[in-house]
XYZ file of C-alpha atoms in Angstrom:
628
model
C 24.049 -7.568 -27.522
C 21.638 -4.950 -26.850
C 22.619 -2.162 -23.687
C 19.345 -1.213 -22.332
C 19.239 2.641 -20.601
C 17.006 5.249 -19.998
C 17.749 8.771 -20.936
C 15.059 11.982 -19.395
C 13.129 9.200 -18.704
C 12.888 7.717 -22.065
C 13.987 4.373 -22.847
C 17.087 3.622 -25.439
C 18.378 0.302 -26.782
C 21.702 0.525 -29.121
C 23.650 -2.307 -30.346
C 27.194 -2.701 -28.550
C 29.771 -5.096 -27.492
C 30.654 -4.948 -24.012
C 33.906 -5.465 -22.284
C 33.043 -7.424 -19.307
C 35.177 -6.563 -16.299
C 34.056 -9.855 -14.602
C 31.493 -11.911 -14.500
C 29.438 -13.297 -11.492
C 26.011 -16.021 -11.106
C 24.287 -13.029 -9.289
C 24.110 -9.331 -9.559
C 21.712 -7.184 -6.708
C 21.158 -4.151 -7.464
C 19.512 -2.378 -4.174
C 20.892 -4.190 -0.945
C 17.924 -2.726 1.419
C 15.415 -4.629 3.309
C 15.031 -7.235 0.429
C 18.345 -7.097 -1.196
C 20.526 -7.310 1.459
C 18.913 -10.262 2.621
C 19.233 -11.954 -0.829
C 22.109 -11.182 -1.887
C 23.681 -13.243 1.952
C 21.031 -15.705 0.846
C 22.834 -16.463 -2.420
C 26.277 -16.037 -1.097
C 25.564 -18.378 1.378
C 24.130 -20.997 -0.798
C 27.156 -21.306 -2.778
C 26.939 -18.860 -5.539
C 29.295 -16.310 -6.734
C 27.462 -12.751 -5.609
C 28.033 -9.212 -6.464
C 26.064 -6.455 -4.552
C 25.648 -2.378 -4.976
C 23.931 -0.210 -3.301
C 23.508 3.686 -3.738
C 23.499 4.649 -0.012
C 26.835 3.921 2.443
C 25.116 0.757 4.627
C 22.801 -2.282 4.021
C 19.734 -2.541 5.553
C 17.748 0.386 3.957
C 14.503 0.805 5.320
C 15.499 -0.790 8.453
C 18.747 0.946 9.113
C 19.408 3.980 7.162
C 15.111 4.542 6.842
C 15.148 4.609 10.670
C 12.051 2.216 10.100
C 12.968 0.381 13.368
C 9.285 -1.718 14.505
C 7.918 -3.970 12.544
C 4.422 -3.927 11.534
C 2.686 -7.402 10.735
C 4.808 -9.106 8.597
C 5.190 -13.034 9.095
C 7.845 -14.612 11.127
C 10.633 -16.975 9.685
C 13.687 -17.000 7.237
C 17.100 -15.908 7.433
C 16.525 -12.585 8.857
C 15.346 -14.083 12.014
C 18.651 -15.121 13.141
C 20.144 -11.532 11.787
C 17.621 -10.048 13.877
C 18.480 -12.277 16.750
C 22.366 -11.515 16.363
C 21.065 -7.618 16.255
C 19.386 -7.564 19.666
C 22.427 -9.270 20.897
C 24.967 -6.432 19.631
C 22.346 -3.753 20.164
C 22.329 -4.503 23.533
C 25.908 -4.583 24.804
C 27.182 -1.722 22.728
C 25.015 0.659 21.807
C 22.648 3.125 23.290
C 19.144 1.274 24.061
C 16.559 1.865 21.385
C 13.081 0.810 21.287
C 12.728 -1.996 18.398
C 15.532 -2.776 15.920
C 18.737 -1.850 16.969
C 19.755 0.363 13.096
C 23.320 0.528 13.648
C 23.898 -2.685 14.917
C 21.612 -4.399 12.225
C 23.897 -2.432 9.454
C 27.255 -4.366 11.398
C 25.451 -7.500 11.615
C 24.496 -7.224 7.780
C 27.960 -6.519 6.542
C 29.658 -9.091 9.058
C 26.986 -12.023 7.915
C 27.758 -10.838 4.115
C 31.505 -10.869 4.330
C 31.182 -14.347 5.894
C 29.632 -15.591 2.789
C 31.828 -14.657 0.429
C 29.794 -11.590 -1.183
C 31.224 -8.829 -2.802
C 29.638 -5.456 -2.489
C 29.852 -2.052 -2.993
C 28.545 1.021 -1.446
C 27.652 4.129 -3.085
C 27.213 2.949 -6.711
C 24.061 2.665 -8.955
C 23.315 0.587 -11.888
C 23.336 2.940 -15.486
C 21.622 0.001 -17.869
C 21.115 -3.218 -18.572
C 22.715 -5.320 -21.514
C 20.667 -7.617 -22.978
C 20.256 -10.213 -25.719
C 16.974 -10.929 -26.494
C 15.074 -11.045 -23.664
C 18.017 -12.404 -21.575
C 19.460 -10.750 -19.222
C 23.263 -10.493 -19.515
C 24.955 -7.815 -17.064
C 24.494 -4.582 -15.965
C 26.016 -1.051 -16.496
C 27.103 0.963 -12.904
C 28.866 3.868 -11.763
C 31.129 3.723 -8.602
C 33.751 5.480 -7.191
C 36.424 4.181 -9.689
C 34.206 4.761 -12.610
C 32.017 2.921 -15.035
C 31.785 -0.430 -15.295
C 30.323 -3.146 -17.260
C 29.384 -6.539 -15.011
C 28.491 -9.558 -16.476
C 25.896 -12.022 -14.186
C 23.640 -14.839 -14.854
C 20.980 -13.663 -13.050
C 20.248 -10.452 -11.948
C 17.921 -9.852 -8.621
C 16.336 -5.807 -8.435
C 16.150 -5.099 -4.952
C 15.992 -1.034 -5.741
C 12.575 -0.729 -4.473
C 11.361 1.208 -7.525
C 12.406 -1.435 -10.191
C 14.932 0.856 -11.385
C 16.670 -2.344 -13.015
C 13.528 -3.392 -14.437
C 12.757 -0.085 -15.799
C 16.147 0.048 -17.424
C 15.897 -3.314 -18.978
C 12.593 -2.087 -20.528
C 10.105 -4.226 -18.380
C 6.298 -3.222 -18.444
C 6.236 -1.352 -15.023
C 2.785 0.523 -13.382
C 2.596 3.193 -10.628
C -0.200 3.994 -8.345
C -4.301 3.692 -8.440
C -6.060 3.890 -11.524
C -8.137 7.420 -11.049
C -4.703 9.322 -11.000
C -1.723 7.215 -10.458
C -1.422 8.520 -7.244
C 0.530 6.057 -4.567
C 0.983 6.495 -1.129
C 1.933 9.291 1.237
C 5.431 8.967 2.095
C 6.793 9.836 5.657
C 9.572 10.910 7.858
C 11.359 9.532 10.405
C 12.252 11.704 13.272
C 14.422 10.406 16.366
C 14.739 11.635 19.361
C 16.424 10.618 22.943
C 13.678 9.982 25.088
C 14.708 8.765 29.010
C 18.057 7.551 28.064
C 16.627 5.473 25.120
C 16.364 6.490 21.639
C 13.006 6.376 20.308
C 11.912 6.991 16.529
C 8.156 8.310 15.461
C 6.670 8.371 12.193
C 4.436 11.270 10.152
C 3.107 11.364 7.041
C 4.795 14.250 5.184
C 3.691 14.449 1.569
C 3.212 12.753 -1.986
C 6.259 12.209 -4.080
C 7.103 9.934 -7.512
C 10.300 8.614 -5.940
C 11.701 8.242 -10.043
C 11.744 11.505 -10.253
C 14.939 13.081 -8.827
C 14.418 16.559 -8.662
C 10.931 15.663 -7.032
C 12.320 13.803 -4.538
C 15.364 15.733 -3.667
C 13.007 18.387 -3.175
C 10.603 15.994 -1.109
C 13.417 15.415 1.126
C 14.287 18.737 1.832
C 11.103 20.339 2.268
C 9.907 17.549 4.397
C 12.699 18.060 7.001
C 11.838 21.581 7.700
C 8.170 20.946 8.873
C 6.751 22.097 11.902
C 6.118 18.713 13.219
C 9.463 17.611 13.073
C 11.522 20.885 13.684
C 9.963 22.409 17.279
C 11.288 26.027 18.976
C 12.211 24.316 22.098
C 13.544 20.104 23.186
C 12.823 19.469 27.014
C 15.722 17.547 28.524
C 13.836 14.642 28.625
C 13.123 14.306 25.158
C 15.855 16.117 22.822
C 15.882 15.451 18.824
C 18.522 13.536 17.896
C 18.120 14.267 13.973
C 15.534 13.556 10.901
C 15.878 10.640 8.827
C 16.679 11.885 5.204
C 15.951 8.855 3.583
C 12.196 9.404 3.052
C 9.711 6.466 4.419
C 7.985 5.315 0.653
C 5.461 2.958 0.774
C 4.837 2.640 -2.907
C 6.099 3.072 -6.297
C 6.887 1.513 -9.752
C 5.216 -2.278 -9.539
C 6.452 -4.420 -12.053
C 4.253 -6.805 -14.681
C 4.913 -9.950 -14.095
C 4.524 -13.474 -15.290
C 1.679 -13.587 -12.366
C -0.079 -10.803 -10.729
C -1.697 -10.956 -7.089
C -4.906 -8.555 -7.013
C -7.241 -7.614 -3.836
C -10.073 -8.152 -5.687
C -9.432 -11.985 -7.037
C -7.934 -12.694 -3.478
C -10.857 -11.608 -1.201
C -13.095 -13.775 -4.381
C -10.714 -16.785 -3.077
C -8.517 -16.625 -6.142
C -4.837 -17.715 -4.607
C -1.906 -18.975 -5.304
C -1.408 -23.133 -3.589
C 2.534 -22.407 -4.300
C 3.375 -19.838 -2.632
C 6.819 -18.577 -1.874
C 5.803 -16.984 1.495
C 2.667 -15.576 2.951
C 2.301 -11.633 3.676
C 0.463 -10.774 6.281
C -1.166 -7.081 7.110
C -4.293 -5.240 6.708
C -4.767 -2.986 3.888
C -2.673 -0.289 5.077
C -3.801 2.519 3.048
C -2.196 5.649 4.540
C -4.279 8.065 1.980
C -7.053 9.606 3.069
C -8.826 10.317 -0.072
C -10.166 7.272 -0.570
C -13.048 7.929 -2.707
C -11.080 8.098 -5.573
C -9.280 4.218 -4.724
C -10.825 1.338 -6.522
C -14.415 -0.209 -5.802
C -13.563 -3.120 -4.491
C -11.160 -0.828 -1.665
C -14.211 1.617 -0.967
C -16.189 -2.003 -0.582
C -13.977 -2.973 1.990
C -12.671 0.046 3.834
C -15.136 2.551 3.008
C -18.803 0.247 3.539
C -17.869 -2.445 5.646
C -14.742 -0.548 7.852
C -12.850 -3.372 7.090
C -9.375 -1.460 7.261
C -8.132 -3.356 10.310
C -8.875 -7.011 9.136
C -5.402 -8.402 8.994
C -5.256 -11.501 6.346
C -2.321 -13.723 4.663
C -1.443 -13.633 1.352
C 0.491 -16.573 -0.233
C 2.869 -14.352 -2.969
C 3.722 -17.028 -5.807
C 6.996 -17.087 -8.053
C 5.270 -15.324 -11.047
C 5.182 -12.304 -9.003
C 8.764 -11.753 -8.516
C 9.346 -12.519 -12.403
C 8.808 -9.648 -15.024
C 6.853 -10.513 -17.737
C 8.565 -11.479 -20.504
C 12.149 -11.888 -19.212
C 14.622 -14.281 -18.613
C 17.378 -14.079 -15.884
C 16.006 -11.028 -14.358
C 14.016 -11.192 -10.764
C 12.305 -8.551 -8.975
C 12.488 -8.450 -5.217
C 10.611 -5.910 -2.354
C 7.952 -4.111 -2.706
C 8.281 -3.821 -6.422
C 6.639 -7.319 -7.365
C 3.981 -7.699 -9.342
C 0.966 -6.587 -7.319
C -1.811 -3.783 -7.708
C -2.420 -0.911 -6.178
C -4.493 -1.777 -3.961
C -2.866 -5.237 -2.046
C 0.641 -2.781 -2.581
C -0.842 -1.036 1.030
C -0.512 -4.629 2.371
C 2.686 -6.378 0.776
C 5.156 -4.098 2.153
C 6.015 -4.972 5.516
C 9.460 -5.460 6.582
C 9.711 -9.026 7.905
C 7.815 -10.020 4.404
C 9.967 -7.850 2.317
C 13.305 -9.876 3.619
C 11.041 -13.089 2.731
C 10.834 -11.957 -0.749
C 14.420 -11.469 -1.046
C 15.266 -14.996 0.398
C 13.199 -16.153 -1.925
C 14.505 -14.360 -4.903
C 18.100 -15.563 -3.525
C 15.946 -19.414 -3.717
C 14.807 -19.184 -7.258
C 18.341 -17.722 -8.389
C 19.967 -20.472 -7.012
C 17.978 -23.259 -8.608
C 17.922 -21.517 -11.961
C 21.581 -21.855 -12.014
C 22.739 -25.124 -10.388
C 19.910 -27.186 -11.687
C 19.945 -25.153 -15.160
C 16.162 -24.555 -15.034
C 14.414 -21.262 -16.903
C 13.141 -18.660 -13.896
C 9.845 -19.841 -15.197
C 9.809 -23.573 -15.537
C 11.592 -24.004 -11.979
C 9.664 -27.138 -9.689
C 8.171 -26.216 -6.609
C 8.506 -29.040 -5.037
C 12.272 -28.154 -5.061
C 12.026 -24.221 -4.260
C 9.574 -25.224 -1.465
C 12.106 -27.581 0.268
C 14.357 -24.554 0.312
C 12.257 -22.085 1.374
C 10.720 -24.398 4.400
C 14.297 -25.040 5.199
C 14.460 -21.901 6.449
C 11.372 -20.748 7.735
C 10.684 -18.596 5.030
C 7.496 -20.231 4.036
C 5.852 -21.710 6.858
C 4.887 -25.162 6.267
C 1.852 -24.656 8.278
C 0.654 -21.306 6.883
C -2.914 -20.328 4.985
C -4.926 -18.072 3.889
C -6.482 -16.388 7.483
C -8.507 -13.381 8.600
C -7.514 -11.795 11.488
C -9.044 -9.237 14.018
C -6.227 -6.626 14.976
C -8.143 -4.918 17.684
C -8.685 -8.221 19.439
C -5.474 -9.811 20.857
C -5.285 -13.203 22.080
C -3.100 -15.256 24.799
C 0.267 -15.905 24.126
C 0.543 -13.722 20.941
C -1.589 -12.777 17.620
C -5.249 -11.882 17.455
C -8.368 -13.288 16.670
C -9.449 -15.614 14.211
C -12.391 -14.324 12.159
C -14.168 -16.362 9.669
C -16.814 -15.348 7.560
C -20.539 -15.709 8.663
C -22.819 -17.964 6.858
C -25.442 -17.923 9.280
C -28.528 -15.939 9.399
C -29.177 -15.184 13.291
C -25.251 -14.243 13.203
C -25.260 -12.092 10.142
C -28.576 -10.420 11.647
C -26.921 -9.847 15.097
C -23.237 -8.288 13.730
C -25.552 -6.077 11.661
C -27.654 -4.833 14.078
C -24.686 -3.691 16.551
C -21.991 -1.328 16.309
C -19.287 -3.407 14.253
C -21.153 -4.268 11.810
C -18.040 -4.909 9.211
C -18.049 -8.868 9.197
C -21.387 -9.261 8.711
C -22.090 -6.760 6.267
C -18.840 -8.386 3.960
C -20.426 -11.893 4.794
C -23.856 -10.968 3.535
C -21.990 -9.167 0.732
C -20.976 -12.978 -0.179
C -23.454 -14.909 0.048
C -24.581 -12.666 -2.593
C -28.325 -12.826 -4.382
C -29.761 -15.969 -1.926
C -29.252 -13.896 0.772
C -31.436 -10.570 -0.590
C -34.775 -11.518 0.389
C -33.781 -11.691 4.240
C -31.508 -8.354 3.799
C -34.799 -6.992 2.328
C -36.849 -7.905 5.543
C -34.472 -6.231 7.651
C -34.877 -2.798 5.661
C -38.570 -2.549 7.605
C -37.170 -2.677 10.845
C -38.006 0.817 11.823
C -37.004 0.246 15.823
C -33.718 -1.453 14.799
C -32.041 1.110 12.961
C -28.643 -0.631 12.470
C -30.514 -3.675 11.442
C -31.863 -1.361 9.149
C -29.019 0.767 8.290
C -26.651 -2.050 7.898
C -28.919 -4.073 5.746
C -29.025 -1.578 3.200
C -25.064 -1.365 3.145
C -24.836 -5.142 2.506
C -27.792 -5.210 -0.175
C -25.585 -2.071 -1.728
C -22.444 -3.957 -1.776
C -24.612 -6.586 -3.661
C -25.843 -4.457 -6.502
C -29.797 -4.309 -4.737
C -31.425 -1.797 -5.525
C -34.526 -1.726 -3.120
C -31.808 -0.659 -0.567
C -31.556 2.829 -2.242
C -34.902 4.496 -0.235
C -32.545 3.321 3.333
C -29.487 4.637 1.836
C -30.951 7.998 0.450
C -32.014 8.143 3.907
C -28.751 7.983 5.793
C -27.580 10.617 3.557
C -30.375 13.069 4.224
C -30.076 12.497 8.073
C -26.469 13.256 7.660
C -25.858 10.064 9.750
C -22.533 10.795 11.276
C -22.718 7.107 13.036
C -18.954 6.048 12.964
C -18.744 2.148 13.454
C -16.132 0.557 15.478
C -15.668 -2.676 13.607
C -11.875 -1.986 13.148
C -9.070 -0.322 15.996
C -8.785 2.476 13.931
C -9.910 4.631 10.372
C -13.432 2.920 10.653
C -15.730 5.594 8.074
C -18.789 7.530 8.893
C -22.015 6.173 7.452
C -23.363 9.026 5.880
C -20.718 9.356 3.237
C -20.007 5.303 2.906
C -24.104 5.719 2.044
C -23.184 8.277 -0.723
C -20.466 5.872 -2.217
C -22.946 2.933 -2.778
C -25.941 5.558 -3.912
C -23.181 6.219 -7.057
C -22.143 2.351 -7.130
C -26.011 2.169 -7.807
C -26.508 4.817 -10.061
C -29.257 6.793 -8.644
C -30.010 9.460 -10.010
C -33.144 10.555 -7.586
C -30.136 11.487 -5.308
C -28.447 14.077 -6.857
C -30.199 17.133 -5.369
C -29.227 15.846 -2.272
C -25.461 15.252 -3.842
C -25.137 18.971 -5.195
C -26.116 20.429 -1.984
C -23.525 18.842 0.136
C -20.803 19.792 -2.632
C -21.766 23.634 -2.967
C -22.257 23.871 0.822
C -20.393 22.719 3.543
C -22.638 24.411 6.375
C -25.251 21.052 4.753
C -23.052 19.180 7.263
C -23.299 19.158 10.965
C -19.832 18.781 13.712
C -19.322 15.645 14.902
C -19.876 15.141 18.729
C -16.465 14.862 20.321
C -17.621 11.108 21.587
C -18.280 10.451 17.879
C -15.416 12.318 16.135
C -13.193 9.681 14.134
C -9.778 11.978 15.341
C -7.488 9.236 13.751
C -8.757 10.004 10.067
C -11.112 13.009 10.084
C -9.262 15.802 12.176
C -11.229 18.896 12.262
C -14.709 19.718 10.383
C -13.148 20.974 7.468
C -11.566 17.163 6.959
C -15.075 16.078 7.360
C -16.739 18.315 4.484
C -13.525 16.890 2.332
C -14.801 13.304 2.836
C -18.401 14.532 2.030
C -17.288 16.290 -1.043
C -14.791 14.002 -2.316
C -17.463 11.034 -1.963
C -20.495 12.981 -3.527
C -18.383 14.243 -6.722
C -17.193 10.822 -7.737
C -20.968 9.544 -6.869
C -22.605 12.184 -9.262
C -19.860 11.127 -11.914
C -20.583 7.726 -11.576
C -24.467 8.977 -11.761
C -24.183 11.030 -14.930
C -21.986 7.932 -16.529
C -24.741 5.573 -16.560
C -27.218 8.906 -17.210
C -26.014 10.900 -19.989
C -28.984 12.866 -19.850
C -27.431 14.256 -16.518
C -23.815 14.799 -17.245
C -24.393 18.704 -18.582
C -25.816 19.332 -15.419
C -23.642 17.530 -13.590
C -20.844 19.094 -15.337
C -21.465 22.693 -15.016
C -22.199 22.399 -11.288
C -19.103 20.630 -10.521
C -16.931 23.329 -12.761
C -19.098 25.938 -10.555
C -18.055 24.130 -8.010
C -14.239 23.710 -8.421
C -13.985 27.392 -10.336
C -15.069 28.632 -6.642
C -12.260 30.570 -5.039
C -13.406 29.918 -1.652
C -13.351 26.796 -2.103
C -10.623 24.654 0.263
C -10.242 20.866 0.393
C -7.340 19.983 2.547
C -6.412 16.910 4.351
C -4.053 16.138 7.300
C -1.681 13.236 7.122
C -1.867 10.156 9.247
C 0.719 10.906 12.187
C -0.237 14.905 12.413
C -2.735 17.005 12.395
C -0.602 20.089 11.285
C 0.314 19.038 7.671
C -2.622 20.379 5.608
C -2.188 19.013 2.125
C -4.381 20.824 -0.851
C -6.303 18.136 -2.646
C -7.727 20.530 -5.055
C -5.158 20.634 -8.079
C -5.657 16.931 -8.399
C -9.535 16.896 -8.082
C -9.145 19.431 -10.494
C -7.010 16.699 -12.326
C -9.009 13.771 -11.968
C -12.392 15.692 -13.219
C -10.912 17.001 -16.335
C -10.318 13.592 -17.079
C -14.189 12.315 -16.703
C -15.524 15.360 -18.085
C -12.976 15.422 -21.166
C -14.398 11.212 -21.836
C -17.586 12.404 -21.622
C -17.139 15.049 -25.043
C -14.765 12.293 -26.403
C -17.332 9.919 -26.416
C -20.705 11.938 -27.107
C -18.633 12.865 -30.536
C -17.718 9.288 -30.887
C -21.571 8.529 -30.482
């Protein structure tokens, strides 16, 4: 048997021969907002269940986090009766809070785990994984008595950064591709507000939540800022304290036996057997954008598209690392990428994935099937049982600024239509119809084309030239060149919030096209940011550009990755291109800060990892002309 650890962050494998202390069907190793739940799921479906958890209550996000709303998320499962039994306790005993009730959820957890029969432990972590082959066969963890050695026949990571998974050697990735950057992470601050205790949210910072120095030091620094700490509390709203455990959105995503991508899912590439559908929009909380992938900058960036809620059916491969056996990964550590890892991360969805790790456990070990080779006919009986996948569910689009009777927004579907398509472009949320004409692809160019000549209709106009861009057209490039010598500042209003100005969304599609008759225009927007004029209070986008230097950092940041893309596909360029962007960069004057989401104080320095990022092109660029 092979004990699986990691060591400064290297992985080591040595032969051994453990002494099991005892041995269970189930180990969870994390028992937060996806553990907790399946771990009870497990116990409660007959199965002999061992839990630990690093922090001193269950729940994480959702208790100890301070996370208290939830944000989209699909209804159904276990945790709805939890939930139910929450608001019941919350509201008798404790102090009223808006949302989740935290402290009563933790009681409800531990009372609804004891009554199945699970064993758990607070305050313990797992220290490696023993393995034979590529079978998982117990874990390693510390504890207050000690170390110990565990034996299970399946083990579920709950951890949230697939700490197990990492241990056990699993292919893991962090973060988008220009950087590995993930998320912004946030605190928590609550506060007693009229007699009820009330929690609010800010983006504080970056942090790789594996690294524990980093993240002690995260969690420290974060606490101290001026948002959170303020010289004087008014009676009628006095701080109660700051969360320590930090809100993270994203981290280690594990490989597994099937990935869900944004880009095959808004093609219509899905999953018919799904364990649950997600729901959200792509909740990107960064604001530096022009370095996430195309297909995000598509939809986000060109079309505004940021507030389109949609379902996602999340299929068994997902929660299954890649070449394992016995080993399941549950939260927001399943095998997505970057990009859908803004939207698969809510908390009602997060519990589903732990029911449904609980499911798949369960089957592998009273029916004897491989994680792998389980039927879904069987797991979906389970799951429906429940709630946890809705029997009725599909793939949807949703409008989040438009709510409807009775609950939920609008329906959207996508236009096929020509009079439609022409009339969404020519108004002021232009984002469906733009995607739709995006789609229909090359049979739809030679009306877009029409529209460009539309002098008096200048969204017609405008908008056409967006959609041909998104298709790869390039007789939209005189339209778009245009937009970015006007300096259009239009900002649409096709989502409730973080819609994106033209004028730079024109600058990411004159790169996606490679045109090189724009860079004049390119370098004089990045060597001077008196090219750009102040938004008009009635047009200012306050929720993701806060003050005209924000604005020049969305200009900047779009026209330096659109002159890299240039020079890529122009080599004749990149010397140029080069040397005006190390100009550029080498200037000492130079500032590029952003705010966080949540506050317009934090200023974060963006220009160590733009720095970063164009090292990395430019150093290709001598790699390959040797190459060549």
């Amino acid at each position: 048997m092979i004990l699986s650890e990691l060591w400064n962050g290297e992985l080591t494998q040595q032969e051994t021969d453990p002494d099991f202390h005892e041995t269970f069907d189930v180990i969870v190793v994390g028992l937060g907002t996806a553990g907790a739940v399946a771990a009870i799921r497990a116990a409660q479906l007959g199965l002999k269940v061992f839990g630990i958890e690093r922090m001193h209550a269950m729940g994480g996000t959702g208790t100890l986090g301070g996370v208290v709303g939830y944000y989209f998320g699909t209804r159904g499962g276990i945790y709805e009766e939890m939930d139910s039994r929450t608001a019941s306790l919350g509201e008798s005993h404790f102090l009223q809070v808006r949302g989740v009730n935290a402290n009563a959820k933790s009681i409800i957890l531990e009372q609804v785990a004891a009554a199945a029969g699970l064993r758990f432990q607070f305050e313990a972590i797992a220290l490696g994984v023993f393995l034979e082959g590529s079978q998982i066969k117990g874990i390693r963890w510390a504890g207050t008595e000690g170390i110990r050695n565990t034996a299970c026949r399946i083990l579920i990571d709950a951890t949230g950064e697939a700490e197990v998974c990492a241990l056990a050697g699993c292919a893991v990735r962090r973060g988008r591709e220009a950087d590995g950057q993930v998320q912004p992470f946030s605190n928590v601050v609550q506060r007693l507000h009229q007699h009820k205790v009330e929690h609010y949210y800010t983006d504080s910072g970056y942090v790789n939540a594996a690294d524990p120095i980093a993240l002690s030091k995260a969690i420290t620094e974060s606490s101290l800022l001026e948002t959170h700490l303020k010289a004087v509390y008014k009676d009628e709203s006095r701080l109660l304290k700051i969360v320590p455990q930090l809100g993270l959105r994203e981290g280690r995503l594990i490989v597994g036996e099937e990935t869900v991508s944004f880009a095959a899912f808004i093609d219509g590439q899905h999953s018919d057997e799904p364990l649950f559908y997600a729901y959200s929009n792509l909740d990107n909380h960064s604001k530096d954008i022009a370095f996430e992938s195309e297909v995000q900058q598509d939809w986000s960036v060109v079309s505004s598209l940021w507030g389109l809620n949609f379902t996602v059916p999340i299929p068994m491969g997902t929660h299954i690392p890649l070449g394992f056996e016995g080993l399941i990964a549950a939260g927001r550590t399943i095998s997505l990428d970057h990009d859908l890892a803004g939207c698969i991360r809510m908390k009602r969805d997060m519990q589903k994935s732990g029911e449904a790790a609980a499911d798949m456990a369960y089957l592998s070990i009273s029916k004897g099937y491989p994680l792998k080779q389980i039927p879904y006919e069987q797991l979906r009986q389970l799951l429906e049982e429940t709630g946890c996948k809705e029997h009725d569910r599909s793939v949807e689009f949703k409008d989040s600024s438009v709510p409807i009777s009775g609950g939920g927004h609008l329906a959207r579907k996508w236009l096929t239509d020509s009079a439609e398509i022409r009339d969404g472009l020519s108004g002021t949320k232009p984002g469906i119809a733009i995607w739709s004409a995006k789609r229909l692809g090359a049979a739809f160019v030679p009306q877009l084309r029409l529209w460009l000549f539309i002098d008096e209709e200048v969204h017609l106009m405008k908008h056409s030239a967006m959609a041909l861009g998104l298709i790869g057209d390039h007789s939209a490039i005189p339209v778009l060149r245009r937009i970015v010598e006007e300096r259009d500042m239009f900002v649409p209003n096709t989502s409730r919030k973080y819609n994106q100005v033209r004028g730079y969304a024109a600058i990411y599609l004159l790169g996606k096209l490679s045109d090189r008759g724009i860079v004049p225009e390119l370098l004089r927007i990045l060597h001077d940011p008196n090219e750009l004029p102040d938004m008009q209070p009635e047009e200012r986008n306050w929720e993701f550009i806060s003050d005209p230097q924000e604005l020049y950092y969305q200009y900047f940041s779009y026209s330096l990755t659109a002159l890299l893309r240039i020079a890529e596909h122009h080599p004749d360029l990149r010397k140029t291109v080069a040397s005006s962007i190390n100009q550029r960069m080498d200037d000492p004057n130079l500032e590029l800060n952003i705010s966080f989401k949540g506050s317009r104080v934090i200023k974060y320095s963006m220009i160590d990892r733009i720095r970063s990022i164009v090292n990395n092109r430019l150093q290709k660029w001598v790699i390959n002309s040797v190459e060549q």
